[in-house]
Short mmCIF file of C-alpha atoms in Angstrom, two decimals:
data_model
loop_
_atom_site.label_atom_id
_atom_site.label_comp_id
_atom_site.label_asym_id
_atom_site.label_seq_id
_atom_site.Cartn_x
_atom_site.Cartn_y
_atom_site.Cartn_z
CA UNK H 779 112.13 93.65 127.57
CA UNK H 780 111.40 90.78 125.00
CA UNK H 781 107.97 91.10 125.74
CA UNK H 782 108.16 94.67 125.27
CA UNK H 783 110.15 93.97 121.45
CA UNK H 784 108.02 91.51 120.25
CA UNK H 785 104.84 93.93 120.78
CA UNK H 786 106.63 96.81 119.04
CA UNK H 787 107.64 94.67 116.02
CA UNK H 788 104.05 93.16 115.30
CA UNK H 789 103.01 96.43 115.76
CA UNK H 790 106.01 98.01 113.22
CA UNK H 791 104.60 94.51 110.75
CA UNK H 792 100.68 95.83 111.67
CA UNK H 793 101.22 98.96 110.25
CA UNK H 794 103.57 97.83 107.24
CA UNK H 795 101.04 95.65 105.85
CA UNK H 796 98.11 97.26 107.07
CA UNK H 797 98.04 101.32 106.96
CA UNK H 798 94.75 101.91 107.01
CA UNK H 799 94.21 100.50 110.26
CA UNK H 800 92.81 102.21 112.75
CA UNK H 801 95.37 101.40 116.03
CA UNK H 802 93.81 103.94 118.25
CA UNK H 803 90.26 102.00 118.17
CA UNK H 804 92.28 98.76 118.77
CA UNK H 805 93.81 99.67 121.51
CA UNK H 806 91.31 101.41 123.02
CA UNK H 807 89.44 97.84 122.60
CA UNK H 808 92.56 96.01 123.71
CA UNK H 809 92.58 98.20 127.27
CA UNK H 810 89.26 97.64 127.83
CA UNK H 811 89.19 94.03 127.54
CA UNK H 812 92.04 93.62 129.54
CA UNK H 813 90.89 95.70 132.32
CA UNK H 814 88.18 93.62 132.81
CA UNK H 815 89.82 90.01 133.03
CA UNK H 816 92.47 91.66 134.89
CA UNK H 817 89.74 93.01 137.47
CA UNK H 818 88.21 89.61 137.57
CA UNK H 819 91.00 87.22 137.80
CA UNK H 820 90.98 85.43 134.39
CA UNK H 821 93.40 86.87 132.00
CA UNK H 822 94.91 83.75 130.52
CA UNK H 823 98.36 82.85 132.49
CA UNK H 824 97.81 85.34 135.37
CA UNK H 825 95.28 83.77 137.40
CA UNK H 826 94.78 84.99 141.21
CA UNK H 827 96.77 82.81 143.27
CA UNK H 828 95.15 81.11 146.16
CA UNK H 829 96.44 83.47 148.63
CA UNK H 830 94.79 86.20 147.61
CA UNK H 831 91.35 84.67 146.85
CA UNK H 832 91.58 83.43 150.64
CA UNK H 833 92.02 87.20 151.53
CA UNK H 834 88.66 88.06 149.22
CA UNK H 835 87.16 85.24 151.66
CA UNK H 836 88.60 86.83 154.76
CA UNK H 837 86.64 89.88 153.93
CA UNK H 838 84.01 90.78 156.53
CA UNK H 839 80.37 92.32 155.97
CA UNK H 840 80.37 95.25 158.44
CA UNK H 841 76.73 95.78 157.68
CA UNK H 842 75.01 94.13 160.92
CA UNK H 843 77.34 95.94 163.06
CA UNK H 844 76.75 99.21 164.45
CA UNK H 845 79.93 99.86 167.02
CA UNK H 846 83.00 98.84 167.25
CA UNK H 847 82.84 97.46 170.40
CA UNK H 848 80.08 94.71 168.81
CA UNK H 849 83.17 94.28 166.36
CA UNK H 850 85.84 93.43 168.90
CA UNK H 851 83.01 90.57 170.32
CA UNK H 852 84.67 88.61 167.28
CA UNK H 853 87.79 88.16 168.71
CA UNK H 854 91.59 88.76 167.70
CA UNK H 855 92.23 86.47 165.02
CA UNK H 856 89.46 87.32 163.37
CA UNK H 857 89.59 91.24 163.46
CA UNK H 858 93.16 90.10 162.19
CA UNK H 859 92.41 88.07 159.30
CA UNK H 860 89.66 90.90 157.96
CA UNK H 861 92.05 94.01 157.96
CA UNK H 862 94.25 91.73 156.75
CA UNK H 863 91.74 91.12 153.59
CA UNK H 864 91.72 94.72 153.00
CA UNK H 865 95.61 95.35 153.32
CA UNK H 866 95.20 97.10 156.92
CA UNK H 867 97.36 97.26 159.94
CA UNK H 868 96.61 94.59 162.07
CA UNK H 869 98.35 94.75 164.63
CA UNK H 870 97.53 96.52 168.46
CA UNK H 871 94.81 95.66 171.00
CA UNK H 872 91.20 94.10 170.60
CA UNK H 873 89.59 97.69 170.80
CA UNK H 874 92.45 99.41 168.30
CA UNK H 875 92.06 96.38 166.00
CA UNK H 876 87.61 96.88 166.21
CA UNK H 877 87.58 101.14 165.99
CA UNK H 878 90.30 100.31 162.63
CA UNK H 879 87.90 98.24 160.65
CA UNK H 880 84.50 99.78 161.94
CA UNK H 881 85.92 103.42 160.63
CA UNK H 882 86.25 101.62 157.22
CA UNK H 883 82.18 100.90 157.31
CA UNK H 884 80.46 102.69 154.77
CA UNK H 885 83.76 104.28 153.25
CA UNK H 886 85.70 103.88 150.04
CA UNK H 887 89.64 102.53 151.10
CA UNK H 888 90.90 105.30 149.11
CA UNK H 889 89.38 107.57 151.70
CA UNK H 890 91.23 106.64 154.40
CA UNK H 891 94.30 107.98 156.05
CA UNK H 892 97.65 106.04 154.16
CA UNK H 893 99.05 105.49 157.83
CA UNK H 894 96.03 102.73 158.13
CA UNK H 895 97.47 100.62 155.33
CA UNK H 896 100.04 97.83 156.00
CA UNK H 897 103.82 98.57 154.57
CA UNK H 898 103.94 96.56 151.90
CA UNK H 899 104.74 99.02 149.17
CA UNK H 900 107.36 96.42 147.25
CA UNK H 901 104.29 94.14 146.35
CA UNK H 902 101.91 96.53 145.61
CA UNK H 903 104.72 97.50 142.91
CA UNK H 904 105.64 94.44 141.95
CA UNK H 905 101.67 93.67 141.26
CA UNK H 906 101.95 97.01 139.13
CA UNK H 907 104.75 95.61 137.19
CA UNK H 908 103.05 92.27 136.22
CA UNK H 909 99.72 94.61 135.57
CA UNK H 910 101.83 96.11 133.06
CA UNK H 911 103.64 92.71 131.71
CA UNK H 912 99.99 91.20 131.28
CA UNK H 913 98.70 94.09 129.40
CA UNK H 914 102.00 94.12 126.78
CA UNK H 915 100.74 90.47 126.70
CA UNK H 916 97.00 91.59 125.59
CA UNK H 917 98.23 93.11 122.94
CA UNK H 918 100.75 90.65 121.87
CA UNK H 919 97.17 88.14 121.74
CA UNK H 920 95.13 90.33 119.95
CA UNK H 921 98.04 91.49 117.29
CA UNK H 922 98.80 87.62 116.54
CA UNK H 923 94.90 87.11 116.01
CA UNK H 924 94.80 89.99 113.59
CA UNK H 925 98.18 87.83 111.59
CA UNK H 926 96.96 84.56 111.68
CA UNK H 927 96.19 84.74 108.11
CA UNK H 928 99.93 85.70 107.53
CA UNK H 929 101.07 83.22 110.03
CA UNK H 930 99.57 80.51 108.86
CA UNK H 931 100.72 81.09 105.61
CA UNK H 932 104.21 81.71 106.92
CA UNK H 933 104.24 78.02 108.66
CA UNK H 934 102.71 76.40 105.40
CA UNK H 935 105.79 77.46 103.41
CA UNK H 936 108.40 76.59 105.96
CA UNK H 937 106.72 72.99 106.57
CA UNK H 938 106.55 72.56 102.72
CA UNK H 939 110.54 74.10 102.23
CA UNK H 940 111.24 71.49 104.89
CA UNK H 941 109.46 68.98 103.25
CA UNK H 942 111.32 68.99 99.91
CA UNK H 943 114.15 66.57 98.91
CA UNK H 944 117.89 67.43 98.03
CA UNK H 945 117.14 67.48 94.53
CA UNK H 946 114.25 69.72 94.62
CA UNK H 947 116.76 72.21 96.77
CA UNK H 948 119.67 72.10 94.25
CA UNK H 949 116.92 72.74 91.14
CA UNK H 950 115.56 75.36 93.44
CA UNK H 951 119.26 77.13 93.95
CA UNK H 952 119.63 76.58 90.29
CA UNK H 953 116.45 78.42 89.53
CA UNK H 954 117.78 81.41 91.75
CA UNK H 955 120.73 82.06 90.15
CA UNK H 956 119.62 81.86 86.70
CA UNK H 957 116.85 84.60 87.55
CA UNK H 958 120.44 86.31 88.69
CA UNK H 959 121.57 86.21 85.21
CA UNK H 960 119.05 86.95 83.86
CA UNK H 961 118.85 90.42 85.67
CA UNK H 962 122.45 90.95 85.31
CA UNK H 963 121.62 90.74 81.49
CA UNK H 964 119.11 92.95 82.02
CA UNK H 965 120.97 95.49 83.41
CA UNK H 966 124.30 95.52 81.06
CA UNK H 967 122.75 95.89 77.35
CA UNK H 968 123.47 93.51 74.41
CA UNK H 969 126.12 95.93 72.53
CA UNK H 970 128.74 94.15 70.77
CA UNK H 971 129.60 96.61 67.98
CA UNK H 972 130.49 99.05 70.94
CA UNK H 973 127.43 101.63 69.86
CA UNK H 974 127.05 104.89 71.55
CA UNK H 975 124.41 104.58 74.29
CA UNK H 976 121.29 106.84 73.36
CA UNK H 977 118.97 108.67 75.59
CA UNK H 978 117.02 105.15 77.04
CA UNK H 979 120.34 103.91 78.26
CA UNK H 980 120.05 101.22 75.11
CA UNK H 981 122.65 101.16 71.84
CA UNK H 982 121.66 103.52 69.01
CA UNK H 983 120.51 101.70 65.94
CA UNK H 984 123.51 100.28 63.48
CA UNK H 985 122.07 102.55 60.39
CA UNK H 986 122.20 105.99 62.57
CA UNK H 987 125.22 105.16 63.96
CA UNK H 988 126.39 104.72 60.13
CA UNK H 989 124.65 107.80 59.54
CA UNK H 990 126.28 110.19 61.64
CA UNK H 991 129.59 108.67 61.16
CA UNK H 992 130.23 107.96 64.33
CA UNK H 993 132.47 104.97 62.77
CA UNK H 994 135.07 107.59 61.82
CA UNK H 995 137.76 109.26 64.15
CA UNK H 996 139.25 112.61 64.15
CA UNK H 997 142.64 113.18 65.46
CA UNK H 998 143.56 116.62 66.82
CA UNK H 999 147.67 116.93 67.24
CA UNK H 1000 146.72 120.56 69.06
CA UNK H 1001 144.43 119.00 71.29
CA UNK H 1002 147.32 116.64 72.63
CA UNK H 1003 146.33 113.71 70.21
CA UNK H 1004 142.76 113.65 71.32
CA UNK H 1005 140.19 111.62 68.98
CA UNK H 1006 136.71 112.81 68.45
CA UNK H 1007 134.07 110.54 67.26
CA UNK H 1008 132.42 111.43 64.10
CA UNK H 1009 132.46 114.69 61.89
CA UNK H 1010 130.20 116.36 63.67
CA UNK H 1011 132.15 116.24 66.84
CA UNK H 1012 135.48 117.20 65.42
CA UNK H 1013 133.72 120.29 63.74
CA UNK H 1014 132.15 121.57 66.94
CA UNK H 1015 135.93 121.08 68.69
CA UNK H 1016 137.94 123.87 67.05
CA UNK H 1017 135.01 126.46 69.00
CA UNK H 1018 135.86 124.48 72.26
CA UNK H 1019 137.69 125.38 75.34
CA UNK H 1020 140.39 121.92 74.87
CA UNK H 1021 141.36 123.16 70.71
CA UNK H 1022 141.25 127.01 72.20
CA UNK H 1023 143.43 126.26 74.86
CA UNK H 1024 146.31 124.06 72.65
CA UNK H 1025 146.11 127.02 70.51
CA UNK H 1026 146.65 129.21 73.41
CA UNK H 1027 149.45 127.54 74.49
CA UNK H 1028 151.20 127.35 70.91
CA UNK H 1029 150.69 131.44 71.15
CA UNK H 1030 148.11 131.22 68.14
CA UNK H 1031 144.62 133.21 67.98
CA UNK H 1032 141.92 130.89 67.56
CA UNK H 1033 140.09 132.71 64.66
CA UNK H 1034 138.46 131.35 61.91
CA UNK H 1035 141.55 131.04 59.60
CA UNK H 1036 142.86 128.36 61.49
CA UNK H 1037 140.19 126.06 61.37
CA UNK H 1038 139.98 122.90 60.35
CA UNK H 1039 143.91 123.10 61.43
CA UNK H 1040 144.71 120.29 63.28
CA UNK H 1041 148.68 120.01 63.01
CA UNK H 1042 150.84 121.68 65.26
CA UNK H 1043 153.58 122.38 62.28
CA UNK H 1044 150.46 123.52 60.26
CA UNK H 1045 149.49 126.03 62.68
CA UNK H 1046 152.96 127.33 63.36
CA UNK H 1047 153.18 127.68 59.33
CA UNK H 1048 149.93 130.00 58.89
#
């Protein structure tokens, strides 16, 4: 399983910084290279173990031999040890033992009938598992070859963070939150006069905020006391739905003798 991670994650970090990559020639390259030091024994940390290089040993040329009964001349141990080599029952007598390896003469082993081969399906799936650990492995090699630029560059920093003195971290910190500041100041705008915002999400200019009188305040007693800011504001009220609905309330048409009316008693009056 942590093999299995790490391989997705340099892959997920392969394609992050990388798009344009093309993964399906890589891994075609990838399988094929591992195939072959896998078929050969020398894929780096799963190297054949002695046992079964003494089986490759135990292996016997059936070429000189043209019957089994020549074949069960050799004795036993030996007709034991060679279908042995090539994961066969070996067990029963001297002639059984002969006619089982001399049928294998001339033939591929996936030919033959799956009764011949010895029970031993637990370790011929355990060697599939560790096929398939290796090969996550293969690619875990080649992705980190494809990085080293980035890890290198990754070690050089921590080495050199490591490296620093206590002053050098505290300046550091310092550094970091004054950048903090200074985006905070960013974000909130100078505006101490209070200026409208305009359409950049910055304060209108002093002289056009002067200009449009957005200095002044308008209060509307029909409105329930509310204030608009600047004439133009408090002109376009008495045609909106808050003036029309005070006046509602109060009984009074909202018509164009009434405007500019902004007292209850006023209203009441007219």
């Amino acid at each position: 399983a942590v093999v299995s991670t790490q391989s997705t994650g340099l892959i997920g970090f392969l394609h992050r910084i990388n798009p344009l990559m093309n993964f399906d020639a890589e891994t075609e390259k990838i399988l094929e290279d591992f195939e072959d030091k896998w078929a050969t024994g020398t894929f780096p940390g799963w190297a054949r173990d002695p046992t079964s290089a003494m089986k490759a040993g135990n292996v016997l040329d059936l070429a000189p031999f043209d019957s089994a009964e020549e074949l069960a001349s050799l004795g036993l141990d030996r007709l034991k040890t060679a279908l042995q080599a090539l994961n066969l029952k070996c067990g029963g007598t001297l002639v059984e033992r002969a006619v089982r390896l001399y049928s294998t003469k001339g033939r591929d082993l996936n030919e033959l009938d799956p009764s011949a081969y010895a029970k031993n399906k637990k370790s011929r799936d355990e060697g599939q598992k560790q096929k398939e650990v290796a090969q996550l492995e293969a690619f875990i090699y080649h992705y980190t070859e494809l990085l080293s630029e980035q890890r290198t560059a990754t070690r050089e920093n921590v080495e050199r963070r490591q490296a620093r003195t206590a002053d050098e971290v505290d300046d550091d910190d310092v550094d970091d939150v004054d950048d903090n500041d200074d985006e905070d100041e960013e974000l909130v705008p100078y505006n101490p006069k209070n200026l409208p915002l305009g359409w950049d999400g910055k304060p209108i200019p002093y002289w056009l905020y002067k200009l449009h009188g957005l200095n002044l305040y308008f209060n509307c007693e029909i409105c329930g006391n509310f204030k608009y800011r600047g004439p133009k504001a408090f002109q376009r009220h008495f045609a909106e739905w808050r003036h029309a609905h005070g006046m509602r309330c109060l009984g009074i048409p909202n018509t164009a003798h009434f405007a500019n009316v902004t007292l209850i008693e006023d209203a009441r009056a007219l």
